[in-house]
Amino acid sequence: MIRPGDVPPQRAYDLVIVGSGAGALIGALQAKAMGLSPIIIEKQGKVGGSTGLSGGVLWIPMSPVLDREGVQDSHELAWTYLTNLVGDDGGRGSTPERWRAFLAEGPEMVRFLEGCGVPFKH
């Protein structure tokens, strides 16, 4: 990761990632897994963005972590939770399409990260 004041090495990158929150770091890992050369650029003195401020807590329904713990979870329960928690956000970006993508891809993201050695606990 390039930090403020650092001079990046003179080479080509396939992907430039601005910011170092969880989404950015996961994107960099996925890019590396695909054989690409990503670079992460962060303006702050610390890695993590808002994820670092949150303590790194994630809610990923129907994940393998929950499965291993025997937690009863389902698409219907997660959908009900999202509907009641978020509801109609007035067009600020949360849409049923994004909810569907989150519910479909979240568990796969956890599997990918665990395969990269990232530990999770319930």
Coordinates of N, CA and C in Angstrom, one line a residue:
M1 N 0.8 -1.2 0.0 CA 0.0 0.0 0.0 C 0.9 1.2 0.0
I2 N 0.5 2.2 -0.8 CA 1.2 3.5 -0.8 C 0.6 4.4 0.3
R3 N 1.5 4.9 1.1 CA 1.1 5.8 2.2 C 1.4 7.3 1.8
P4 N 0.9 8.2 2.5 CA 1.2 9.6 2.2 C 2.7 9.8 2.2
G5 N 3.2 10.5 1.2 CA 4.6 10.8 1.1 C 5.5 9.7 0.5
D6 N 4.9 8.5 0.3 CA 5.6 7.4 -0.3 C 5.6 7.7 -1.8
V7 N 6.7 7.2 -2.5 CA 6.7 7.2 -3.9 C 6.5 5.8 -4.4
P8 N 5.4 5.6 -5.2 CA 5.2 4.2 -5.6 C 6.3 3.7 -6.6
P9 N 6.6 2.5 -6.6 CA 7.5 1.9 -7.5 C 7.1 2.2 -9.0
Q10 N 8.1 2.4 -9.8 CA 7.8 2.7 -11.2 C 7.5 1.4 -12.0
R11 N 6.2 1.1 -12.0 CA 5.8 -0.1 -12.8 C 4.3 0.1 -13.2
A12 N 3.9 -0.8 -13.9 CA 2.5 -0.8 -14.4 C 1.6 -1.5 -13.4
Y13 N 0.4 -1.1 -13.2 CA -0.6 -1.7 -12.4 C -1.9 -2.0 -13.3
D14 N -2.5 -3.1 -13.0 CA -3.7 -3.4 -13.7 C -4.9 -2.8 -13.1
L15 N -4.8 -2.4 -11.8 CA -6.0 -1.9 -11.1 C -5.5 -0.9 -10.0
V16 N -6.0 0.3 -10.1 CA -5.7 1.3 -9.0 C -6.9 1.4 -8.1
I17 N -6.7 1.1 -6.8 CA -7.7 1.2 -5.8 C -7.5 2.4 -4.9
V18 N -8.5 3.2 -4.9 CA -8.4 4.4 -4.0 C -9.1 4.2 -2.7
G19 N -8.4 4.2 -1.6 CA -9.0 3.9 -0.3 C -8.6 2.5 0.1
S20 N -8.7 2.3 1.4 CA -8.2 1.0 2.0 C -9.2 0.4 2.9
G21 N -10.5 0.6 2.7 CA -11.5 0.0 3.5 C -11.7 -1.5 3.1
A22 N -12.6 -2.2 3.7 CA -12.7 -3.6 3.5 C -13.0 -3.9 2.0
G23 N -13.9 -3.2 1.4 CA -14.2 -3.4 0.0 C -13.0 -3.3 -0.9
A24 N -12.2 -2.3 -0.6 CA -10.9 -2.0 -1.4 C -10.0 -3.2 -1.2
L25 N -9.8 -3.6 0.0 CA -8.8 -4.7 0.3 C -9.3 -6.0 -0.3
I26 N -10.6 -6.3 -0.2 CA -11.1 -7.5 -0.8 C -10.9 -7.4 -2.3
G27 N -11.2 -6.3 -2.9 CA -11.0 -6.1 -4.3 C -9.6 -6.4 -4.7
A28 N -8.6 -5.9 -3.9 CA -7.2 -6.1 -4.2 C -6.9 -7.6 -4.1
L29 N -7.4 -8.3 -3.1 CA -7.1 -9.8 -3.0 C -7.7 -10.5 -4.2
Q30 N -8.9 -10.1 -4.6 CA -9.6 -10.8 -5.7 C -8.7 -10.5 -7.0
A31 N -8.3 -9.3 -7.2 CA -7.5 -9.0 -8.3 C -6.2 -9.8 -8.4
K32 N -5.5 -10.0 -7.2 CA -4.3 -10.8 -7.1 C -4.7 -12.3 -7.5
A33 N -5.8 -12.7 -6.9 CA -6.2 -14.1 -7.2 C -6.4 -14.3 -8.7
M34 N -6.8 -13.3 -9.4 CA -7.0 -13.3 -10.9 C -5.8 -13.1 -11.7
G35 N -4.6 -12.9 -11.0 CA -3.4 -12.7 -11.7 C -3.1 -11.3 -12.0
L36 N -3.8 -10.3 -11.5 CA -3.6 -8.9 -11.8 C -2.7 -8.3 -10.8
S37 N -2.2 -7.1 -11.1 CA -1.3 -6.3 -10.2 C -2.1 -5.1 -9.7
P38 N -2.7 -5.2 -8.5 CA -3.4 -4.0 -8.0 C -2.5 -3.1 -7.2
I39 N -2.8 -1.9 -7.0 CA -2.1 -1.0 -6.1 C -3.2 -0.2 -5.3
I40 N -3.0 -0.1 -4.0 CA -4.0 0.5 -3.1 C -3.4 1.9 -2.7
I41 N -4.1 2.9 -2.9 CA -3.7 4.3 -2.5 C -4.6 4.8 -1.4
E42 N -4.0 5.2 -0.3 CA -4.8 5.7 0.8 C -4.2 7.0 1.3
K43 N -5.1 8.0 1.5 CA -4.7 9.3 1.9 C -4.5 9.5 3.4
Q44 N -5.1 8.6 4.1 CA -5.0 8.7 5.6 C -3.7 7.9 6.0
G45 N -3.3 8.2 7.3 CA -2.1 7.6 7.8 C -2.4 6.1 8.3
K46 N -3.6 5.7 8.3 CA -4.0 4.3 8.7 C -4.8 3.6 7.7
V47 N -4.6 2.3 7.7 CA -5.4 1.4 6.7 C -6.7 1.2 7.3
G48 N -7.8 1.0 6.5 CA -9.0 0.5 7.0 C -10.3 1.4 6.7
G49 N -10.1 2.6 6.4 CA -11.3 3.5 6.1 C -12.3 3.4 7.2
S50 N -13.6 3.4 6.8 CA -14.7 3.3 7.8 C -14.7 2.0 8.4
T51 N -14.2 0.9 7.7 CA -14.2 -0.4 8.3 C -13.3 -0.5 9.5
G52 N -12.2 0.2 9.4 CA -11.3 0.3 10.6 C -11.9 1.0 11.8
L53 N -12.8 2.0 11.5 CA -13.5 2.6 12.6 C -14.6 1.8 13.2
S54 N -15.1 0.9 12.4 CA -16.2 0.0 12.9 C -15.7 -1.2 13.6
G55 N -14.5 -1.4 13.7 CA -13.9 -2.6 14.3 C -13.9 -3.8 13.4
G56 N -14.3 -3.6 12.1 CA -14.3 -4.7 11.2 C -15.4 -5.7 11.3
V57 N -16.5 -5.2 11.9 CA -17.6 -6.1 12.1 C -18.5 -6.2 10.8
L58 N -18.8 -7.4 10.4 CA -19.6 -7.6 9.2 C -20.9 -8.4 9.5
W59 N -21.9 -8.1 8.8 CA -23.1 -9.0 8.9 C -23.3 -9.6 7.5
I60 N -23.0 -10.9 7.4 CA -23.1 -11.6 6.2 C -24.0 -12.8 6.4
P61 N -25.3 -12.6 6.1 CA -26.2 -13.7 6.3 C -25.9 -15.0 5.5
M62 N -26.3 -16.1 6.0 CA -26.1 -17.4 5.3 C -24.7 -17.7 5.0
S63 N -23.7 -17.2 5.8 CA -22.3 -17.5 5.5 C -21.9 -18.8 6.1
P64 N -20.7 -19.3 5.6 CA -20.2 -20.6 6.1 C -19.9 -20.5 7.6
V65 N -19.6 -19.3 8.1 CA -19.3 -19.1 9.5 C -20.5 -19.5 10.3
L66 N -21.7 -19.0 9.9 CA -22.9 -19.3 10.6 C -23.3 -20.7 10.5
D67 N -23.1 -21.3 9.3 CA -23.3 -22.7 9.0 C -22.5 -23.6 10.0
R68 N -21.2 -23.3 10.2 CA -20.4 -24.1 11.1 C -20.9 -24.0 12.6
E69 N -21.4 -22.8 12.9 CA -21.9 -22.6 14.3 C -23.3 -23.1 14.5
G70 N -24.0 -23.6 13.4 CA -25.3 -24.2 13.6 C -26.4 -23.1 13.7
V71 N -26.1 -21.9 13.2 CA -27.0 -20.8 13.3 C -28.1 -21.0 12.2
Q72 N -29.3 -21.0 12.6 CA -30.4 -21.1 11.6 C -30.6 -19.8 10.9
D73 N -30.3 -19.8 9.6 CA -30.4 -18.6 8.8 C -31.0 -18.9 7.5
S74 N -31.6 -17.9 6.8 CA -32.2 -18.1 5.5 C -32.3 -16.8 4.8
H75 N -32.5 -17.0 3.5 CA -32.7 -15.8 2.6 C -33.9 -15.0 3.1
E76 N -35.0 -15.7 3.5 CA -36.2 -15.0 3.9 C -36.0 -14.2 5.2
L77 N -35.2 -14.8 6.2 CA -34.9 -14.1 7.4 C -34.1 -12.8 7.1
A78 N -33.1 -13.0 6.3 CA -32.2 -11.8 5.9 C -33.0 -10.8 5.2
W79 N -33.9 -11.2 4.3 CA -34.7 -10.2 3.5 C -35.6 -9.5 4.4
T80 N -36.2 -10.2 5.4 CA -37.1 -9.5 6.3 C -36.3 -8.5 7.2
Y81 N -35.2 -8.9 7.6 CA -34.3 -8.0 8.4 C -34.0 -6.7 7.6
L82 N -33.5 -6.9 6.4 CA -33.2 -5.7 5.5 C -34.4 -4.8 5.3
T83 N -35.5 -5.5 5.0 CA -36.8 -4.7 4.8 C -37.1 -3.8 6.0
N84 N -37.0 -4.4 7.2 CA -37.4 -3.7 8.4 C -36.3 -2.7 8.8
L85 N -35.1 -3.0 8.6 CA -34.0 -2.1 9.0 C -33.8 -1.0 8.1
V86 N -33.8 -1.3 6.8 CA -33.5 -0.2 5.8 C -34.7 0.3 5.2
G87 N -35.7 -0.5 4.8 CA -36.9 -0.1 4.2 C -36.6 0.8 2.9
D88 N -37.5 1.7 2.7 CA -37.4 2.6 1.5 C -36.5 3.7 2.0
D89 N -35.3 3.8 1.4 CA -34.3 4.8 1.8 C -34.4 6.1 1.1
G90 N -35.5 6.3 0.3 CA -35.7 7.5 -0.4 C -34.8 7.7 -1.6
G91 N -34.3 6.6 -2.1 CA -33.5 6.8 -3.3 C -32.0 7.1 -3.0
R92 N -31.6 6.8 -1.8 CA -30.2 7.2 -1.5 C -29.2 6.1 -1.8
G93 N -29.6 5.0 -2.5 CA -28.7 4.0 -3.0 C -29.0 2.6 -2.6
S94 N -29.8 2.4 -1.6 CA -30.1 1.0 -1.2 C -31.3 0.6 -2.0
T95 N -31.1 -0.4 -2.7 CA -32.2 -0.9 -3.6 C -32.4 -2.4 -3.4
P96 N -33.6 -2.9 -3.7 CA -33.8 -4.4 -3.6 C -32.8 -5.1 -4.5
E97 N -32.4 -4.6 -5.6 CA -31.4 -5.2 -6.5 C -30.1 -5.4 -5.7
R98 N -29.7 -4.4 -5.0 CA -28.4 -4.4 -4.2 C -28.6 -5.4 -3.1
W99 N -29.8 -5.5 -2.5 CA -30.0 -6.4 -1.4 C -29.8 -7.8 -1.9
R100 N -30.4 -8.1 -3.1 CA -30.3 -9.4 -3.7 C -28.9 -9.8 -4.0
A101 N -28.1 -8.9 -4.5 CA -26.7 -9.1 -4.8 C -25.9 -9.4 -3.5
F102 N -26.2 -8.6 -2.5 CA -25.5 -8.8 -1.2 C -25.8 -10.2 -0.6
L103 N -27.1 -10.6 -0.7 CA -27.5 -11.9 -0.1 C -26.9 -13.0 -0.9
A104 N -26.8 -12.8 -2.3 CA -26.3 -13.9 -3.1 C -24.8 -14.0 -3.0
E105 N -24.1 -12.9 -3.0 CA -22.6 -12.9 -3.1 C -21.9 -12.9 -1.7
G106 N -22.6 -12.4 -0.7 CA -21.9 -12.3 0.6 C -21.3 -13.6 1.1
P107 N -22.1 -14.7 1.1 CA -21.5 -16.0 1.5 C -20.3 -16.4 0.7
E108 N -20.3 -16.2 -0.6 CA -19.2 -16.5 -1.5 C -18.0 -15.7 -1.1
M109 N -18.2 -14.4 -0.8 CA -17.1 -13.5 -0.4 C -16.4 -14.1 0.9
V110 N -17.2 -14.6 1.8 CA -16.6 -15.1 3.1 C -15.8 -16.4 2.7
R111 N -16.3 -17.2 1.8 CA -15.6 -18.4 1.4 C -14.3 -18.0 0.8
F112 N -14.3 -17.1 -0.1 CA -13.1 -16.6 -0.8 C -12.1 -16.1 0.3
L113 N -12.5 -15.3 1.2 CA -11.6 -14.7 2.2 C -11.0 -15.8 3.1
E114 N -11.9 -16.7 3.5 CA -11.3 -17.8 4.3 C -10.3 -18.6 3.5
G115 N -10.5 -18.8 2.2 CA -9.5 -19.5 1.4 C -8.2 -18.7 1.3
C116 N -8.3 -17.4 1.5 CA -7.1 -16.6 1.5 C -6.4 -16.5 2.9
G117 N -7.0 -17.2 3.9 CA -6.5 -17.2 5.2 C -7.0 -16.2 6.2
V118 N -8.1 -15.5 5.8 CA -8.7 -14.5 6.7 C -9.6 -15.2 7.7
P119 N -9.3 -15.0 9.0 CA -10.2 -15.7 9.9 C -11.5 -15.0 10.2
F120 N -12.5 -15.7 10.5 CA -13.8 -15.2 10.9 C -14.2 -15.9 12.1
K121 N -15.0 -15.2 12.9 CA -15.6 -15.8 14.1 C -17.0 -15.2 14.3
H122 N -17.9 -16.1 14.8 CA -19.2 -15.7 15.1 C -19.3 -15.1 16.5

